[in-house]
């Protein structure tokens, strides 16, 4: 029969936890983490070369060295990546967030409604700022509720976020009256469809947000705690980490990331739609898994998630480019997910880690 932990156990547990987390958050650990996720880079390279050869043989044109294709793939990547950035934190912590798709739709509708309410009464840039602030505040609510359900009431993440999926979906459709909400704002339209230095503005915004998320996960105390919680919740508690507070924070972060996605969706299509992120939910989870994050928690990187999102975008755009029926993209992405999970399982078995927890 195991003995209950004593006061002397806490320093030892804390030291061991520090060693485990440091492997993932120090520069030396990031090198090992990058090496472990090389499968995503290899698969991305394989896809690019494959589509290039296919385009050359079938159509005598280039796929890889066409600037329009590169810009289109980058824009295709924005939607799933914005959802996947926050999802990465959740998955690393050992959870999952099924509500981000309709949180994105809710933010898109709120953003559109506020813009329309301000139209003609306020300067367009000021309307943008107010609408964006309200939309982001609205997107925080599902994340806060998810965090409270999971951290305080011990509701399983799958069930809690699935319930919020339905709530956010219903509220978004009610606010929109069951239809899309068109907008008319020149500044928003420019952000959604304009370019700066030949790079789409939505892509530049996503790059900035990705860099901020990368720093937060790999270099901050919060990021270290997220890895620790996913690696061993009980050890985290014994080490003095406030697991409940960090869990609430990371679900709010996931929702805010989805809210930014909803704002950029509205800017790109000049309309807010309740279903804006519905088809992107599974893509966001797929990007995280393909990028090397473990569904059992404790591992994953933002860099891997970016590569995963690029893989999905290349598959989706590449199949259309080579004139393959677009429905095959669902099959291709599904196969990639299965392969990624199998590789993750194999790595855990080889390292002696348990996969039944």
PDB file of N, CA, C and O in Angstrom, residues 153-202:
ATOM      1  N   UNK A 153     -15.438  21.951 -11.777  1.00  0.00           N
ATOM      2  CA  UNK A 153     -16.484  20.933 -11.651  1.00  0.00           C
ATOM      3  C   UNK A 153     -16.044  19.560 -12.139  1.00  0.00           C
ATOM      4  O   UNK A 153     -16.833  18.620 -12.124  1.00  0.00           O
ATOM      5  N   UNK A 154     -14.801  19.472 -12.630  1.00  0.00           N
ATOM      6  CA  UNK A 154     -14.209  18.205 -13.070  1.00  0.00           C
ATOM      7  C   UNK A 154     -15.000  17.536 -14.211  1.00  0.00           C
ATOM      8  O   UNK A 154     -15.076  16.318 -14.303  1.00  0.00           O
ATOM      9  N   UNK A 155     -15.616  18.359 -15.039  1.00  0.00           N
ATOM     10  CA  UNK A 155     -16.296  17.826 -16.223  1.00  0.00           C
ATOM     11  C   UNK A 155     -15.238  17.417 -17.236  1.00  0.00           C
ATOM     12  O   UNK A 155     -14.297  18.180 -17.489  1.00  0.00           O
ATOM     13  N   UNK A 156     -15.323  16.225 -17.841  1.00  0.00           N
ATOM     14  CA  UNK A 156     -14.330  15.826 -18.849  1.00  0.00           C
ATOM     15  C   UNK A 156     -14.283  16.845 -19.988  1.00  0.00           C
ATOM     16  O   UNK A 156     -15.340  17.332 -20.432  1.00  0.00           O
ATOM     17  N   UNK A 157     -13.095  17.207 -20.479  1.00  0.00           N
ATOM     18  CA  UNK A 157     -12.985  18.224 -21.531  1.00  0.00           C
ATOM     19  C   UNK A 157     -13.831  17.919 -22.765  1.00  0.00           C
ATOM     20  O   UNK A 157     -14.435  18.831 -23.334  1.00  0.00           O
ATOM     21  N   UNK A 158     -13.880  16.662 -23.159  1.00  0.00           N
ATOM     22  CA  UNK A 158     -14.655  16.304 -24.356  1.00  0.00           C
ATOM     23  C   UNK A 158     -16.127  16.663 -24.160  1.00  0.00           C
ATOM     24  O   UNK A 158     -16.754  17.259 -25.040  1.00  0.00           O
ATOM     25  N   UNK A 159     -16.695  16.311 -23.006  1.00  0.00           N
ATOM     26  CA  UNK A 159     -18.119  16.551 -22.753  1.00  0.00           C
ATOM     27  C   UNK A 159     -18.383  18.043 -22.541  1.00  0.00           C
ATOM     28  O   UNK A 159     -19.334  18.611 -23.094  1.00  0.00           O
ATOM     29  N   UNK A 160     -17.558  18.687 -21.729  1.00  0.00           N
ATOM     30  CA  UNK A 160     -17.773  20.099 -21.439  1.00  0.00           C
ATOM     31  C   UNK A 160     -17.710  20.973 -22.677  1.00  0.00           C
ATOM     32  O   UNK A 160     -18.585  21.820 -22.908  1.00  0.00           O
ATOM     33  N   UNK A 161     -16.687  20.772 -23.496  1.00  0.00           N
ATOM     34  CA  UNK A 161     -16.541  21.610 -24.696  1.00  0.00           C
ATOM     35  C   UNK A 161     -17.538  21.216 -25.785  1.00  0.00           C
ATOM     36  O   UNK A 161     -17.898  22.044 -26.621  1.00  0.00           O
ATOM     37  N   UNK A 162     -17.985  19.947 -25.780  1.00  0.00           N
ATOM     38  CA  UNK A 162     -19.029  19.549 -26.722  1.00  0.00           C
ATOM     39  C   UNK A 162     -20.336  20.268 -26.397  1.00  0.00           C
ATOM     40  O   UNK A 162     -21.061  20.714 -27.298  1.00  0.00           O
ATOM     41  N   UNK A 163     -20.640  20.395 -25.092  1.00  0.00           N
ATOM     42  CA  UNK A 163     -21.821  21.153 -24.696  1.00  0.00           C
ATOM     43  C   UNK A 163     -21.710  22.614 -25.093  1.00  0.00           C
ATOM     44  O   UNK A 163     -22.678  23.212 -25.597  1.00  0.00           O
ATOM     45  N   UNK A 164     -20.534  23.215 -24.893  1.00  0.00           N
ATOM     46  CA  UNK A 164     -20.331  24.604 -25.277  1.00  0.00           C
ATOM     47  C   UNK A 164     -20.382  24.771 -26.790  1.00  0.00           C
ATOM     48  O   UNK A 164     -20.769  25.836 -27.286  1.00  0.00           O
ATOM     49  N   UNK A 165     -19.983  23.744 -27.533  1.00  0.00           N
ATOM     50  CA  UNK A 165     -20.108  23.729 -28.995  1.00  0.00           C
ATOM     51  C   UNK A 165     -21.558  24.041 -29.378  1.00  0.00           C
ATOM     52  O   UNK A 165     -21.838  24.888 -30.229  1.00  0.00           O
ATOM     53  N   UNK A 166     -22.509  23.337 -28.724  1.00  0.00           N
ATOM     54  CA  UNK A 166     -23.920  23.554 -29.037  1.00  0.00           C
ATOM     55  C   UNK A 166     -24.414  24.911 -28.586  1.00  0.00           C
ATOM     56  O   UNK A 166     -25.173  25.578 -29.307  1.00  0.00           O
ATOM     57  N   UNK A 167     -23.987  25.359 -27.406  1.00  0.00           N
ATOM     58  CA  UNK A 167     -24.427  26.649 -26.888  1.00  0.00           C
ATOM     59  C   UNK A 167     -23.935  27.790 -27.783  1.00  0.00           C
ATOM     60  O   UNK A 167     -24.708  28.678 -28.166  1.00  0.00           O
ATOM     61  N   UNK A 168     -22.639  27.780 -28.109  1.00  0.00           N
ATOM     62  CA  UNK A 168     -22.077  28.837 -28.963  1.00  0.00           C
ATOM     63  C   UNK A 168     -22.722  28.817 -30.342  1.00  0.00           C
ATOM     64  O   UNK A 168     -22.987  29.876 -30.934  1.00  0.00           O
ATOM     65  N   UNK A 169     -22.974  27.624 -30.832  1.00  0.00           N
ATOM     66  CA  UNK A 169     -23.615  27.491 -32.149  1.00  0.00           C
ATOM     67  C   UNK A 169     -25.004  28.124 -32.137  1.00  0.00           C
ATOM     68  O   UNK A 169     -25.353  28.911 -33.031  1.00  0.00           O
ATOM     69  N   UNK A 170     -25.810  27.792 -31.128  1.00  0.00           N
ATOM     70  CA  UNK A 170     -27.165  28.326 -31.053  1.00  0.00           C
ATOM     71  C   UNK A 170     -27.183  29.837 -30.904  1.00  0.00           C
ATOM     72  O   UNK A 170     -27.960  30.529 -31.575  1.00  0.00           O
ATOM     73  N   UNK A 171     -26.341  30.371 -30.019  1.00  0.00           N
ATOM     74  CA  UNK A 171     -26.305  31.823 -29.798  1.00  0.00           C
ATOM     75  C   UNK A 171     -25.863  32.547 -31.064  1.00  0.00           C
ATOM     76  O   UNK A 171     -26.415  33.602 -31.420  1.00  0.00           O
ATOM     77  N   UNK A 172     -24.871  31.988 -31.766  1.00  0.00           N
ATOM     78  CA  UNK A 172     -24.400  32.625 -33.000  1.00  0.00           C
ATOM     79  C   UNK A 172     -25.506  32.692 -34.042  1.00  0.00           C
ATOM     80  O   UNK A 172     -25.711  33.741 -34.689  1.00  0.00           O
ATOM     81  N   UNK A 173     -26.249  31.605 -34.196  1.00  0.00           N
ATOM     82  CA  UNK A 173     -27.345  31.597 -35.174  1.00  0.00           C
ATOM     83  C   UNK A 173     -28.477  32.517 -34.745  1.00  0.00           C
ATOM     84  O   UNK A 173     -29.116  33.174 -35.587  1.00  0.00           O
ATOM     85  N   UNK A 174     -28.755  32.601 -33.446  1.00  0.00           N
ATOM     86  CA  UNK A 174     -29.800  33.498 -32.960  1.00  0.00           C
ATOM     87  C   UNK A 174     -29.432  34.955 -33.217  1.00  0.00           C
ATOM     88  O   UNK A 174     -30.273  35.754 -33.663  1.00  0.00           O
ATOM     89  N   UNK A 175     -28.184  35.317 -32.931  1.00  0.00           N
ATOM     90  CA  UNK A 175     -27.744  36.695 -33.161  1.00  0.00           C
ATOM     91  C   UNK A 175     -27.774  37.065 -34.637  1.00  0.00           C
ATOM     92  O   UNK A 175     -28.074  38.210 -35.001  1.00  0.00           O
ATOM     93  N   UNK A 176     -27.452  36.100 -35.482  1.00  0.00           N
ATOM     94  CA  UNK A 176     -27.403  36.363 -36.925  1.00  0.00           C
ATOM     95  C   UNK A 176     -28.746  36.176 -37.604  1.00  0.00           C
ATOM     96  O   UNK A 176     -28.875  36.445 -38.809  1.00  0.00           O
ATOM     97  N   UNK A 177     -29.740  35.707 -36.861  1.00  0.00           N
ATOM     98  CA  UNK A 177     -31.045  35.461 -37.475  1.00  0.00           C
ATOM     99  C   UNK A 177     -31.014  34.302 -38.459  1.00  0.00           C
ATOM    100  O   UNK A 177     -31.811  34.258 -39.399  1.00  0.00           O
ATOM    101  N   UNK A 178     -30.081  33.387 -38.252  1.00  0.00           N
ATOM    102  CA  UNK A 178     -29.997  32.217 -39.119  1.00  0.00           C
ATOM    103  C   UNK A 178     -29.363  32.476 -40.467  1.00  0.00           C
ATOM    104  O   UNK A 178     -29.413  31.610 -41.355  1.00  0.00           O
ATOM    105  N   UNK A 179     -28.748  33.627 -40.651  1.00  0.00           N
ATOM    106  CA  UNK A 179     -28.139  33.966 -41.944  1.00  0.00           C
ATOM    107  C   UNK A 179     -26.791  34.641 -41.710  1.00  0.00           C
ATOM    108  O   UNK A 179     -26.408  34.936 -40.581  1.00  0.00           O
ATOM    109  N   UNK A 180     -26.056  34.861 -42.793  1.00  0.00           N
ATOM    110  CA  UNK A 180     -24.801  35.604 -42.692  1.00  0.00           C
ATOM    111  C   UNK A 180     -25.113  37.089 -42.497  1.00  0.00           C
ATOM    112  O   UNK A 180     -26.185  37.571 -42.876  1.00  0.00           O
ATOM    113  N   UNK A 181     -24.161  37.815 -41.918  1.00  0.00           N
ATOM    114  CA  UNK A 181     -24.356  39.238 -41.637  1.00  0.00           C
ATOM    115  C   UNK A 181     -23.352  40.039 -42.447  1.00  0.00           C
ATOM    116  O   UNK A 181     -22.170  40.141 -42.090  1.00  0.00           O
ATOM    117  N   UNK A 182     -23.767  40.609 -43.579  1.00  0.00           N
ATOM    118  CA  UNK A 182     -22.831  41.383 -44.412  1.00  0.00           C
ATOM    119  C   UNK A 182     -22.428  42.675 -43.727  1.00  0.00           C
ATOM    120  O   UNK A 182     -23.169  43.232 -42.908  1.00  0.00           O
ATOM    121  N   UNK A 183     -21.232  43.163 -44.069  1.00  0.00           N
ATOM    122  CA  UNK A 183     -20.720  44.399 -43.484  1.00  0.00           C
ATOM    123  C   UNK A 183     -20.280  45.349 -44.589  1.00  0.00           C
ATOM    124  O   UNK A 183     -20.083  44.935 -45.743  1.00  0.00           O
ATOM    125  N   UNK A 184     -20.103  46.608 -44.231  1.00  0.00           N
ATOM    126  CA  UNK A 184     -19.577  47.601 -45.158  1.00  0.00           C
ATOM    127  C   UNK A 184     -18.627  48.509 -44.389  1.00  0.00           C
ATOM    128  O   UNK A 184     -19.060  49.463 -43.727  1.00  0.00           O
ATOM    129  N   UNK A 185     -17.343  48.176 -44.454  1.00  0.00           N
ATOM    130  CA  UNK A 185     -16.318  48.946 -43.760  1.00  0.00           C
ATOM    131  C   UNK A 185     -15.036  48.834 -44.575  1.00  0.00           C
ATOM    132  O   UNK A 185     -14.477  47.752 -44.719  1.00  0.00           O
ATOM    133  N   UNK A 186     -14.583  49.951 -45.133  1.00  0.00           N
ATOM    134  CA  UNK A 186     -13.446  49.933 -46.041  1.00  0.00           C
ATOM    135  C   UNK A 186     -12.167  49.459 -45.359  1.00  0.00           C
ATOM    136  O   UNK A 186     -11.357  48.740 -45.953  1.00  0.00           O
ATOM    137  N   UNK A 187     -11.960  49.831 -44.109  1.00  0.00           N
ATOM    138  CA  UNK A 187     -10.742  49.422 -43.392  1.00  0.00           C
ATOM    139  C   UNK A 187     -10.732  47.923 -43.176  1.00  0.00           C
ATOM    140  O   UNK A 187      -9.722  47.239 -43.398  1.00  0.00           O
ATOM    141  N   UNK A 188     -11.877  47.370 -42.766  1.00  0.00           N
ATOM    142  CA  UNK A 188     -11.976  45.925 -42.548  1.00  0.00           C
ATOM    143  C   UNK A 188     -11.772  45.172 -43.859  1.00  0.00           C
ATOM    144  O   UNK A 188     -11.076  44.146 -43.900  1.00  0.00           O
ATOM    145  N   UNK A 189     -12.367  45.663 -44.928  1.00  0.00           N
ATOM    146  CA  UNK A 189     -12.212  45.012 -46.230  1.00  0.00           C
ATOM    147  C   UNK A 189     -10.757  45.018 -46.682  1.00  0.00           C
ATOM    148  O   UNK A 189     -10.273  44.023 -47.255  1.00  0.00           O
ATOM    149  N   UNK A 190     -10.062  46.120 -46.428  1.00  0.00           N
ATOM    150  CA  UNK A 190      -8.650  46.194 -46.812  1.00  0.00           C
ATOM    151  C   UNK A 190      -7.823  45.191 -46.015  1.00  0.00           C
ATOM    152  O   UNK A 190      -6.937  44.521 -46.562  1.00  0.00           O
ATOM    153  N   UNK A 191      -8.111  45.073 -44.710  1.00  0.00           N
ATOM    154  CA  UNK A 191      -7.381  44.110 -43.891  1.00  0.00           C
ATOM    155  C   UNK A 191      -7.629  42.689 -44.391  1.00  0.00           C
ATOM    156  O   UNK A 191      -6.716  41.858 -44.448  1.00  0.00           O
ATOM    157  N   UNK A 192      -8.849  42.404 -44.775  1.00  0.00           N
ATOM    158  CA  UNK A 192      -9.193  41.047 -45.200  1.00  0.00           C
ATOM    159  C   UNK A 192      -8.678  40.670 -46.563  1.00  0.00           C
ATOM    160  O   UNK A 192      -8.379  39.494 -46.804  1.00  0.00           O
ATOM    161  N   UNK A 193      -8.540  41.640 -47.454  1.00  0.00           N
ATOM    162  CA  UNK A 193      -8.186  41.313 -48.832  1.00  0.00           C
ATOM    163  C   UNK A 193      -6.990  42.093 -49.372  1.00  0.00           C
ATOM    164  O   UNK A 193      -6.587  41.887 -50.517  1.00  0.00           O
ATOM    165  N   UNK A 194      -6.430  42.979 -48.563  1.00  0.00           N
ATOM    166  CA  UNK A 194      -5.283  43.755 -49.009  1.00  0.00           C
ATOM    167  C   UNK A 194      -3.969  43.053 -48.751  1.00  0.00           C
ATOM    168  O   UNK A 194      -3.912  41.987 -48.113  1.00  0.00           O
ATOM    169  N   UNK A 195      -2.888  43.648 -49.250  1.00  0.00           N
ATOM    170  CA  UNK A 195      -1.547  43.080 -49.101  1.00  0.00           C
ATOM    171  C   UNK A 195      -0.574  44.162 -48.661  1.00  0.00           C
ATOM    172  O   UNK A 195      -0.780  45.352 -48.930  1.00  0.00           O
ATOM    173  N   UNK A 196       0.482  43.727 -48.005  1.00  0.00           N
ATOM    174  CA  UNK A 196       1.557  44.619 -47.590  1.00  0.00           C
ATOM    175  C   UNK A 196       2.864  43.932 -47.950  1.00  0.00           C
ATOM    176  O   UNK A 196       3.124  42.809 -47.509  1.00  0.00           O
ATOM    177  N   UNK A 197       3.655  44.588 -48.808  1.00  0.00           N
ATOM    178  CA  UNK A 197       4.887  43.986 -49.326  1.00  0.00           C
ATOM    179  C   UNK A 197       4.580  42.659 -50.037  1.00  0.00           C
ATOM    180  O   UNK A 197       5.311  41.665 -49.904  1.00  0.00           O
ATOM    181  N   UNK A 198       3.464  42.651 -50.763  1.00  0.00           N
ATOM    182  CA  UNK A 198       3.016  41.486 -51.539  1.00  0.00           C
ATOM    183  C   UNK A 198       2.606  40.294 -50.671  1.00  0.00           C
ATOM    184  O   UNK A 198       2.421  39.187 -51.180  1.00  0.00           O
ATOM    185  N   UNK A 199       2.454  40.515 -49.372  1.00  0.00           N
ATOM    186  CA  UNK A 199       2.003  39.461 -48.460  1.00  0.00           C
ATOM    187  C   UNK A 199       0.610  39.837 -47.963  1.00  0.00           C
ATOM    188  O   UNK A 199       0.409  40.958 -47.481  1.00  0.00           O
ATOM    189  N   UNK A 200      -0.377  38.937 -48.084  1.00  0.00           N
ATOM    190  CA  UNK A 200      -1.723  39.250 -47.582  1.00  0.00           C
ATOM    191  C   UNK A 200      -1.689  39.680 -46.118  1.00  0.00           C
ATOM    192  O   UNK A 200      -0.976  39.086 -45.303  1.00  0.00           O
ATOM    193  N   UNK A 201      -2.454  40.708 -45.788  1.00  0.00           N
ATOM    194  CA  UNK A 201      -2.440  41.243 -44.425  1.00  0.00           C
ATOM    195  C   UNK A 201      -2.904  40.201 -43.411  1.00  0.00           C
ATOM    196  O   UNK A 201      -2.369  40.125 -42.295  1.00  0.00           O
ATOM    197  N   UNK A 202      -3.885  39.378 -43.792  1.00  0.00           N
ATOM    198  CA  UNK A 202      -4.354  38.343 -42.852  1.00  0.00           C
ATOM    199  C   UNK A 202      -3.225  37.368 -42.524  1.00  0.00           C
ATOM    200  O   UNK A 202      -3.153  36.844 -41.405  1.00  0.00           O
TER     201      UNK A 202
END
